[in-house]
Each structure stands twice: as C-alpha cells, then as structure tokens.
PDB file of C-alpha atoms in Angstrom:
ATOM      1  CA  ALA A 140     -60.994 -22.675 -39.278  1.00 74.00           C
ATOM      2  CA  GLN A 141     -59.106 -19.427 -39.389  1.00 82.00           C
ATOM      3  CA  SER A 142     -58.016 -18.026 -36.058  1.00 90.00           C
ATOM      4  CA  VAL A 143     -55.668 -15.483 -34.554  1.00 95.00           C
ATOM      5  CA  THR A 144     -53.978 -15.872 -31.192  1.00 96.00           C
ATOM      6  CA  GLN A 145     -52.464 -13.069 -29.197  1.00 97.00           C
ATOM      7  CA  PRO A 146     -51.037 -14.876 -26.189  1.00 97.00           C
ATOM      8  CA  ASP A 147     -50.412 -11.798 -24.045  1.00 96.00           C
ATOM      9  CA  ILE A 148     -53.541 -10.182 -22.655  1.00 95.00           C
ATOM     10  CA  HIS A 149     -51.687  -7.339 -20.927  1.00 97.00           C
ATOM     11  CA  ILE A 150     -48.108  -6.094 -21.183  1.00 97.00           C
ATOM     12  CA  THR A 151     -46.444  -3.320 -19.225  1.00 97.00           C
ATOM     13  CA  VAL A 152     -43.246  -1.715 -20.461  1.00 97.00           C
ATOM     14  CA  SER A 153     -41.249   1.287 -19.352  1.00 97.00           C
ATOM     15  CA  GLU A 154     -41.167   4.351 -21.527  1.00 97.00           C
ATOM     16  CA  GLY A 155     -38.165   4.135 -23.835  1.00 97.00           C
ATOM     17  CA  ALA A 156     -37.975   0.361 -23.648  1.00 97.00           C
ATOM     18  CA  SER A 157     -38.452  -1.880 -26.651  1.00 97.00           C
ATOM     19  CA  LEU A 158     -41.717  -3.681 -27.305  1.00 97.00           C
ATOM     20  CA  GLU A 159     -42.746  -6.894 -28.998  1.00 98.00           C
ATOM     21  CA  LEU A 160     -46.369  -8.022 -29.219  1.00 98.00           C
ATOM     22  CA  ARG A 161     -46.952 -11.573 -30.354  1.00 98.00           C
ATOM     23  CA  CYS A 162     -49.437 -12.809 -32.919  1.00 98.00           C
ATOM     24  CA  ASN A 163     -49.922 -16.293 -34.295  1.00 97.00           C
ATOM     25  CA  TYR A 164     -52.465 -17.252 -36.897  1.00 94.00           C
ATOM     26  CA  SER A 165     -54.044 -20.400 -38.189  1.00 90.00           C
ATOM     27  CA  TYR A 166     -54.957 -20.337 -41.849  1.00 84.00           C
ATOM     28  CA  GLY A 167     -54.812 -22.673 -44.835  1.00 75.00           C
ATOM     29  CA  ALA A 168     -52.515 -20.404 -46.774  1.00 77.00           C
ATOM     30  CA  THR A 169     -50.732 -17.149 -46.149  1.00 76.00           C
ATOM     31  CA  PRO A 170     -53.433 -14.646 -45.303  1.00 82.00           C
ATOM     32  CA  TYR A 171     -53.329 -10.923 -45.444  1.00 90.00           C
ATOM     33  CA  LEU A 172     -52.059  -9.755 -42.055  1.00 93.00           C
ATOM     34  CA  PHE A 173     -52.835  -6.570 -40.192  1.00 94.00           C
ATOM     35  CA  TRP A 174     -52.110  -4.822 -36.920  1.00 97.00           C
ATOM     36  CA  TYR A 175     -54.643  -2.313 -35.594  1.00 97.00           C
ATOM     37  CA  VAL A 176     -54.478  -0.086 -32.522  1.00 97.00           C
ATOM     38  CA  GLN A 177     -57.429   1.019 -30.418  1.00 95.00           C
ATOM     39  CA  SER A 178     -57.010   3.931 -28.024  1.00 91.00           C
ATOM     40  CA  PRO A 179     -59.543   4.266 -25.177  1.00 85.00           C
ATOM     41  CA  GLY A 180     -62.900   5.360 -26.501  1.00 80.00           C
ATOM     42  CA  GLN A 181     -61.699   5.305 -30.089  1.00 83.00           C
ATOM     43  CA  GLY A 182     -62.182   3.162 -33.137  1.00 88.00           C
ATOM     44  CA  LEU A 183     -59.452   1.028 -34.613  1.00 93.00           C
ATOM     45  CA  GLN A 184     -56.592   2.502 -36.606  1.00 94.00           C
ATOM     46  CA  LEU A 185     -54.433   0.515 -38.992  1.00 94.00           C
ATOM     47  CA  LEU A 186     -50.766   0.405 -37.986  1.00 96.00           C
ATOM     48  CA  LEU A 187     -49.428  -1.783 -40.776  1.00 95.00           C
ATOM     49  CA  LYS A 188     -50.261  -4.633 -43.111  1.00 93.00           C
ATOM     50  CA  TYR A 189     -48.546  -7.503 -44.907  1.00 93.00           C
ATOM     51  CA  PHE A 190     -49.633  -8.817 -48.267  1.00 88.00           C
ATOM     52  CA  SER A 191     -46.524 -10.215 -49.913  1.00 86.00           C
ATOM     53  CA  GLY A 192     -42.866  -9.522 -50.570  1.00 87.00           C
ATOM     54  CA  ASP A 193     -40.527  -8.237 -47.895  1.00 89.00           C
ATOM     55  CA  THR A 194     -41.412  -9.989 -44.660  1.00 91.00           C
ATOM     56  CA  LEU A 195     -40.467  -6.971 -42.547  1.00 96.00           C
ATOM     57  CA  VAL A 196     -43.069  -4.259 -42.921  1.00 96.00           C
ATOM     58  CA  GLN A 197     -42.955  -0.729 -41.626  1.00 97.00           C
ATOM     59  CA  GLY A 198     -45.976   1.057 -40.297  1.00 96.00           C
ATOM     60  CA  ILE A 199     -47.038   4.292 -38.753  1.00 95.00           C
ATOM     61  CA  LYS A 200     -45.867   5.644 -35.396  1.00 94.00           C
ATOM     62  CA  GLY A 201     -42.522   3.829 -35.648  1.00 96.00           C
ATOM     63  CA  PHE A 202     -43.979   0.310 -35.549  1.00 97.00           C
ATOM     64  CA  GLU A 203     -42.789  -2.611 -37.613  1.00 98.00           C
ATOM     65  CA  ALA A 204     -43.836  -6.239 -37.918  1.00 98.00           C
ATOM     66  CA  GLU A 205     -42.174  -9.354 -39.218  1.00 97.00           C
ATOM     67  CA  PHE A 206     -43.977 -12.152 -41.002  1.00 95.00           C
ATOM     68  CA  LYS A 207     -42.530 -15.595 -40.336  1.00 94.00           C
ATOM     69  CA  ARG A 208     -44.233 -18.227 -42.423  1.00 91.00           C
ATOM     70  CA  SER A 209     -42.559 -21.144 -40.665  1.00 92.00           C
ATOM     71  CA  GLN A 210     -43.897 -19.975 -37.313  1.00 94.00           C
ATOM     72  CA  SER A 211     -47.245 -18.641 -38.587  1.00 93.00           C
ATOM     73  CA  SER A 212     -46.422 -15.463 -36.746  1.00 96.00           C
ATOM     74  CA  PHE A 213     -46.684 -11.748 -37.359  1.00 97.00           C
ATOM     75  CA  ASN A 214     -45.167 -10.040 -34.336  1.00 98.00           C
ATOM     76  CA  LEU A 215     -45.322  -6.287 -33.832  1.00 98.00           C
ATOM     77  CA  ARG A 216     -42.260  -4.410 -32.610  1.00 98.00           C
ATOM     78  CA  LYS A 217     -41.208  -0.938 -31.632  1.00 98.00           C
ATOM     79  CA  PRO A 218     -37.658  -0.064 -30.568  1.00 97.00           C
ATOM     80  CA  SER A 219     -38.601   2.668 -28.084  1.00 97.00           C
ATOM     81  CA  VAL A 220     -42.071   2.977 -26.578  1.00 97.00           C
ATOM     82  CA  HIS A 221     -43.663   6.347 -25.865  1.00 96.00           C
ATOM     83  CA  TRP A 222     -46.313   6.995 -23.239  1.00 95.00           C
ATOM     84  CA  SER A 223     -48.782   7.749 -26.032  1.00 95.00           C
ATOM     85  CA  ASP A 224     -48.451   4.150 -27.258  1.00 96.00           C
ATOM     86  CA  ALA A 225     -50.562   2.935 -24.341  1.00 96.00           C
ATOM     87  CA  ALA A 226     -53.563   1.355 -26.045  1.00 97.00           C
ATOM     88  CA  GLU A 227     -54.947  -2.001 -27.089  1.00 97.00           C
ATOM     89  CA  TYR A 228     -53.403  -3.726 -30.081  1.00 98.00           C
ATOM     90  CA  PHE A 229     -55.169  -6.176 -32.343  1.00 97.00           C
ATOM     91  CA  CYS A 230     -53.709  -8.563 -34.866  1.00 97.00           C
ATOM     92  CA  ALA A 231     -56.043  -9.567 -37.703  1.00 94.00           C
ATOM     93  CA  VAL A 232     -56.095 -11.786 -40.768  1.00 91.00           C
ATOM     94  CA  GLY A 233     -57.965 -11.354 -44.010  1.00 86.00           C
ATOM     95  CA  ALA A 234     -58.674 -14.041 -46.578  1.00 76.00           C
ATOM     96  CA  ARG A 235     -56.822 -14.112 -49.896  1.00 69.00           C
ATOM     97  CA  GLY A 236     -58.981 -14.447 -52.953  1.00 63.00           C
ATOM     98  CA  GLY A 237     -62.738 -14.428 -53.067  1.00 60.00           C
ATOM     99  CA  SER A 238     -64.964 -11.485 -52.490  1.00 58.00           C
ATOM    100  CA  GLN A 239     -65.142 -11.460 -48.730  1.00 67.00           C
ATOM    101  CA  GLY A 240     -63.040  -8.869 -47.081  1.00 72.00           C
ATOM    102  CA  ASN A 241     -63.945  -9.400 -43.459  1.00 82.00           C
ATOM    103  CA  LEU A 242     -61.189  -9.592 -40.875  1.00 88.00           C
ATOM    104  CA  ILE A 243     -60.673 -12.125 -38.108  1.00 90.00           C
ATOM    105  CA  PHE A 244     -59.222 -10.493 -35.036  1.00 94.00           C
ATOM    106  CA  GLY A 245     -57.220 -11.750 -32.109  1.00 96.00           C
ATOM    107  CA  LYS A 246     -58.438 -10.976 -28.588  1.00 95.00           C
ATOM    108  CA  GLY A 247     -56.031  -8.071 -28.318  1.00 96.00           C
ATOM    109  CA  THR A 248     -53.077  -7.118 -26.128  1.00 97.00           C
ATOM    110  CA  LYS A 249     -53.425  -4.175 -23.799  1.00 97.00           C
ATOM    111  CA  LEU A 250     -50.234  -2.164 -23.514  1.00 97.00           C
ATOM    112  CA  SER A 251     -49.491  -0.076 -20.446  1.00 97.00           C
ATOM    113  CA  VAL A 252     -46.484   2.248 -20.378  1.00 97.00           C
ATOM    114  CA  LYS A 253     -44.688   3.073 -17.147  1.00 96.00           C
ATOM    115  CA  PRO A 254     -43.063   6.518 -16.865  1.00 91.00           C
TER     116      PRO A 254
ATOM    117  CA  ASP B 245     -60.763  10.880 -37.950  1.00 83.00           C
ATOM    118  CA  SER B 246     -61.282   7.877 -40.226  1.00 87.00           C
ATOM    119  CA  GLY B 247     -64.093   9.439 -42.233  1.00 92.00           C
ATOM    120  CA  VAL B 248     -66.550   6.781 -41.081  1.00 96.00           C
ATOM    121  CA  THR B 249     -69.373   8.106 -38.937  1.00 97.00           C
ATOM    122  CA  GLN B 250     -71.613   6.163 -36.604  1.00 97.00           C
ATOM    123  CA  THR B 251     -74.691   7.280 -34.737  1.00 97.00           C
ATOM    124  CA  PRO B 252     -75.595   7.266 -31.975  1.00 97.00           C
ATOM    125  CA  LYS B 253     -72.431   7.116 -29.860  1.00 96.00           C
ATOM    126  CA  HIS B 254     -74.249   5.646 -26.907  1.00 97.00           C
ATOM    127  CA  LEU B 255     -77.523   3.799 -26.640  1.00 97.00           C
ATOM    128  CA  ILE B 256     -79.164   2.570 -23.461  1.00 98.00           C
ATOM    129  CA  THR B 257     -82.257   0.444 -23.771  1.00 97.00           C
ATOM    130  CA  ALA B 258     -84.161  -2.357 -22.095  1.00 98.00           C
ATOM    131  CA  THR B 259     -84.356  -6.059 -22.782  1.00 97.00           C
ATOM    132  CA  GLY B 260     -86.831  -6.976 -25.481  1.00 97.00           C
ATOM    133  CA  GLN B 261     -86.482  -3.687 -27.281  1.00 98.00           C
ATOM    134  CA  ARG B 262     -85.318  -2.975 -30.832  1.00 98.00           C
ATOM    135  CA  VAL B 263     -82.639  -0.484 -31.865  1.00 98.00           C
ATOM    136  CA  THR B 264     -81.096   0.738 -35.094  1.00 98.00           C
ATOM    137  CA  LEU B 265     -77.449   1.678 -35.454  1.00 98.00           C
ATOM    138  CA  ARG B 266     -76.405   3.827 -38.370  1.00 98.00           C
ATOM    139  CA  CYS B 267     -73.160   4.021 -40.289  1.00 98.00           C
ATOM    140  CA  SER B 268     -71.961   6.343 -43.052  1.00 98.00           C
ATOM    141  CA  PRO B 269     -68.877   5.021 -44.855  1.00 97.00           C
ATOM    142  CA  ARG B 270     -65.976   7.085 -46.111  1.00 96.00           C
ATOM    143  CA  SER B 271     -66.676   8.925 -49.300  1.00 95.00           C
ATOM    144  CA  GLY B 272     -66.073   6.534 -52.206  1.00 92.00           C
ATOM    145  CA  ASP B 273     -66.070   3.343 -50.151  1.00 95.00           C
ATOM    146  CA  LEU B 274     -68.524   0.750 -51.419  1.00 94.00           C
ATOM    147  CA  SER B 275     -67.999  -1.953 -48.817  1.00 93.00           C
ATOM    148  CA  VAL B 276     -69.360  -1.753 -45.280  1.00 95.00           C
ATOM    149  CA  TYR B 277     -68.644  -4.165 -42.432  1.00 95.00           C
ATOM    150  CA  TRP B 278     -70.221  -4.501 -39.011  1.00 97.00           C
ATOM    151  CA  TYR B 279     -68.276  -5.857 -36.043  1.00 96.00           C
ATOM    152  CA  GLN B 280     -69.254  -6.465 -32.432  1.00 96.00           C
ATOM    153  CA  GLN B 281     -66.738  -5.975 -29.642  1.00 95.00           C
ATOM    154  CA  SER B 282     -67.492  -7.487 -26.248  1.00 93.00           C
ATOM    155  CA  LEU B 283     -65.323  -8.407 -23.298  1.00 88.00           C
ATOM    156  CA  ASP B 284     -65.921 -12.131 -23.582  1.00 87.00           C
ATOM    157  CA  GLN B 285     -66.013 -12.569 -27.368  1.00 88.00           C
ATOM    158  CA  GLY B 286     -63.581  -9.881 -28.475  1.00 91.00           C
ATOM    159  CA  LEU B 287     -64.004  -8.348 -31.930  1.00 93.00           C
ATOM    160  CA  GLN B 288     -66.296 -10.450 -34.067  1.00 93.00           C
ATOM    161  CA  PHE B 289     -67.350  -9.923 -37.648  1.00 93.00           C
ATOM    162  CA  LEU B 290     -71.099  -9.730 -38.121  1.00 95.00           C
ATOM    163  CA  ILE B 291     -71.902  -8.912 -41.726  1.00 95.00           C
ATOM    164  CA  GLN B 292     -70.538  -7.274 -44.892  1.00 93.00           C
ATOM    165  CA  TYR B 293     -72.305  -5.329 -47.621  1.00 94.00           C
ATOM    166  CA  TYR B 294     -70.916  -4.213 -50.928  1.00 93.00           C
ATOM    167  CA  ASN B 295     -72.734  -1.651 -53.039  1.00 93.00           C
ATOM    168  CA  GLY B 296     -76.065  -2.545 -51.517  1.00 95.00           C
ATOM    169  CA  GLU B 297     -75.713  -6.316 -51.573  1.00 94.00           C
ATOM    170  CA  GLU B 298     -74.931  -8.647 -48.712  1.00 93.00           C
ATOM    171  CA  ARG B 299     -71.582 -10.341 -49.395  1.00 91.00           C
ATOM    172  CA  ALA B 300     -70.570 -12.161 -46.235  1.00 89.00           C
ATOM    173  CA  LYS B 301     -72.035 -13.201 -42.928  1.00 91.00           C
ATOM    174  CA  GLY B 302     -70.221 -13.953 -39.751  1.00 90.00           C
ATOM    175  CA  ASN B 303     -71.507 -14.677 -36.269  1.00 83.00           C
ATOM    176  CA  ILE B 304     -74.661 -12.613 -36.663  1.00 93.00           C
ATOM    177  CA  LEU B 305     -77.688 -13.665 -34.658  1.00 95.00           C
ATOM    178  CA  GLU B 306     -81.027 -14.128 -36.383  1.00 96.00           C
ATOM    179  CA  ARG B 307     -82.389 -11.309 -34.221  1.00 97.00           C
ATOM    180  CA  PHE B 308     -79.946  -8.978 -35.963  1.00 97.00           C
ATOM    181  CA  SER B 309     -80.255  -7.706 -39.509  1.00 97.00           C
ATOM    182  CA  ALA B 310     -78.583  -5.089 -41.646  1.00 97.00           C
ATOM    183  CA  GLN B 311     -78.923  -3.338 -44.932  1.00 97.00           C
ATOM    184  CA  GLN B 312     -77.016  -0.931 -47.114  1.00 97.00           C
ATOM    185  CA  PHE B 313     -78.973   1.789 -48.849  1.00 97.00           C
ATOM    186  CA  PRO B 314     -78.458   3.327 -52.320  1.00 96.00           C
ATOM    187  CA  ASP B 315     -76.529   6.221 -50.786  1.00 95.00           C
ATOM    188  CA  LEU B 316     -74.241   3.528 -49.280  1.00 96.00           C
ATOM    189  CA  HIS B 317     -75.007   4.229 -45.643  1.00 97.00           C
ATOM    190  CA  SER B 318     -75.808   1.147 -43.637  1.00 98.00           C
ATOM    191  CA  GLU B 319     -78.032   0.299 -40.701  1.00 98.00           C
ATOM    192  CA  LEU B 320     -77.750  -2.541 -38.236  1.00 98.00           C
ATOM    193  CA  ASN B 321     -81.021  -3.526 -36.616  1.00 98.00           C
ATOM    194  CA  LEU B 322     -80.956  -5.381 -33.319  1.00 98.00           C
ATOM    195  CA  SER B 323     -84.254  -6.741 -32.008  1.00 97.00           C
ATOM    196  CA  SER B 324     -85.517  -8.653 -28.963  1.00 97.00           C
ATOM    197  CA  LEU B 325     -82.479  -7.358 -27.162  1.00 98.00           C
ATOM    198  CA  GLU B 326     -80.875  -9.392 -24.408  1.00 97.00           C
ATOM    199  CA  LEU B 327     -78.411  -8.396 -21.708  1.00 96.00           C
ATOM    200  CA  GLY B 328     -75.688 -10.215 -23.615  1.00 95.00           C
ATOM    201  CA  ASP B 329     -76.108  -7.912 -26.602  1.00 97.00           C
ATOM    202  CA  SER B 330     -74.472  -5.112 -24.640  1.00 97.00           C
ATOM    203  CA  ALA B 331     -71.315  -4.357 -26.585  1.00 97.00           C
ATOM    204  CA  LEU B 332     -69.487  -1.859 -28.746  1.00 96.00           C
ATOM    205  CA  TYR B 333     -70.622  -2.084 -32.354  1.00 97.00           C
ATOM    206  CA  PHE B 334     -68.196  -0.921 -35.007  1.00 97.00           C
ATOM    207  CA  CYS B 335     -68.795  -0.110 -38.601  1.00 97.00           C
ATOM    208  CA  ALA B 336     -65.896  -0.180 -41.031  1.00 95.00           C
ATOM    209  CA  SER B 337     -65.651   0.655 -44.699  1.00 95.00           C
ATOM    210  CA  SER B 338     -63.287  -0.115 -47.539  1.00 92.00           C
ATOM    211  CA  VAL B 339     -63.107   0.895 -51.139  1.00 89.00           C
ATOM    212  CA  ALA B 340     -63.697  -2.594 -52.560  1.00 79.00           C
ATOM    213  CA  LEU B 341     -64.384  -6.202 -51.679  1.00 73.00           C
ATOM    214  CA  ALA B 342     -61.055  -7.898 -51.409  1.00 71.00           C
ATOM    215  CA  GLY B 343     -59.339  -8.715 -48.158  1.00 70.00           C
ATOM    216  CA  TYR B 344     -56.273  -6.624 -48.856  1.00 75.00           C
ATOM    217  CA  ASN B 345     -58.189  -3.374 -48.802  1.00 79.00           C
ATOM    218  CA  GLU B 346     -57.669  -1.370 -45.649  1.00 86.00           C
ATOM    219  CA  GLN B 347     -60.755  -1.136 -43.505  1.00 91.00           C
ATOM    220  CA  PHE B 348     -61.419   2.215 -41.883  1.00 93.00           C
ATOM    221  CA  PHE B 349     -63.275   1.975 -38.613  1.00 94.00           C
ATOM    222  CA  GLY B 350     -65.808   4.336 -37.149  1.00 95.00           C
ATOM    223  CA  PRO B 351     -65.760   5.351 -33.471  1.00 94.00           C
ATOM    224  CA  GLY B 352     -68.398   2.773 -32.588  1.00 96.00           C
ATOM    225  CA  THR B 353     -71.795   2.745 -30.922  1.00 97.00           C
ATOM    226  CA  ARG B 354     -71.831   1.562 -27.326  1.00 96.00           C
ATOM    227  CA  LEU B 355     -75.029  -0.355 -26.640  1.00 98.00           C
ATOM    228  CA  THR B 356     -76.112  -1.014 -23.083  1.00 97.00           C
ATOM    229  CA  VAL B 357     -79.073  -3.305 -22.524  1.00 97.00           C
ATOM    230  CA  LEU B 358     -80.577  -3.081 -19.028  1.00 96.00           C
TER     231      LEU B 358
END
C-alpha cells in the first residue's frame, strides 16, 4: 500500500538557519511528489512538486526539494529560514496513470522558528 | 486565496445529527476532492468527483456521502454524527483527473460534534 512517512513531528530552528524536512514514501513505482504548507487556520498551499526530470526542484518562498529514488525520499530544504515559515509542512504522493488524482499525505512536520 | 470556497467555516452540532458541508471549486476546475484532517489520523482522502461523477473513494464512512452538482459545486453530507467525526474537512479542486494536476485547497470547515 502507498504510504508517506515524515519522521519528524516537530522541528525548531533559529531564524536564518538552514532547514531540512524529511519525507520517505512507499510506492510501487515513482509517484508524483508534492510538498504543501499549512499556516494556522489556513488551507494547504502547494510549495513544489516533482513529476520527472531534474531531481532537484525549486518551489515558492525559496524552498527546494530533492528526489532520491534509491532512498525513496523527497526531502524539503531551505537555506535560510524566516519567521514567517513557521507552519506545518506536508509531504504527499499522487499515483501515476489512471484517473484517480487523490493525494496520500504524511502526518506532517510542524516547524517552529526561534528569533 | 486559492479560489476554492467552503461553507460554513465552523459547525458545532450534537451527536446523532446530520450536517452538509459545501464546496465551490476554482473556476474551470472539474475535479473536486474531500479530505478529513484530524489529530489522530492526519489528512485522509475521502472521495473524489470529476464533472459530476464519483471517480475515487478513500476512507469514507458509510454514514458519509457526497455529490457534485451540474454547476460543479460539491456537498459532503455527514450523518449520525459521532464525537470522532470532529475534524477539519477540506475541499480541493483541480482542473482534471490525473495525479499530476495541482490541487487547490479551500480554507476548510471545522466540525465540532458535542
């Protein structure tokens, strides 16, 4: 069965420090991969996505993610965190092929930013 | 603002009751998805509609049902409510069926069952 694991429930980083959020997936083939962010009281916003090609993808707000097939991972990174990045981050997979577009989400990683 | 609207924002009701959550997708989007977000289960896919037809089902209880109308808005009906149904319910929309299409999420409806 498809699944997504985000091993870190909560991470605290200092403002200006670098950030890496981990995501591992279990899927029969290479799925479509997404990172979403949820600010308090808000819906989810897409940060970036991977479909094929270059394994390093750039997203909005200065985020990037790297797909590593051998590790079944899609980790999210940011070189310098801003206080406004405090939010919850969700990794998700979508199935290739077929007509079902639903996403399977990880449990999320809550990011706190220290001043 | 994603362009997806959900009403109401908050809903407080009692066990055993029935409620209807409404979602209007982004203009031009034919596919609508419903997700449930709870503390213990996380974000779980419930059901997907495309142009009025049900296309995929996830972990949706039999007490829950949904439909998508000709104007493409969707409603999620929750009946015989239990305390454990308290959650944030999200609607998302995308332009087409396939998994590579970006899903745009609404702000959610927070349901509290007392």
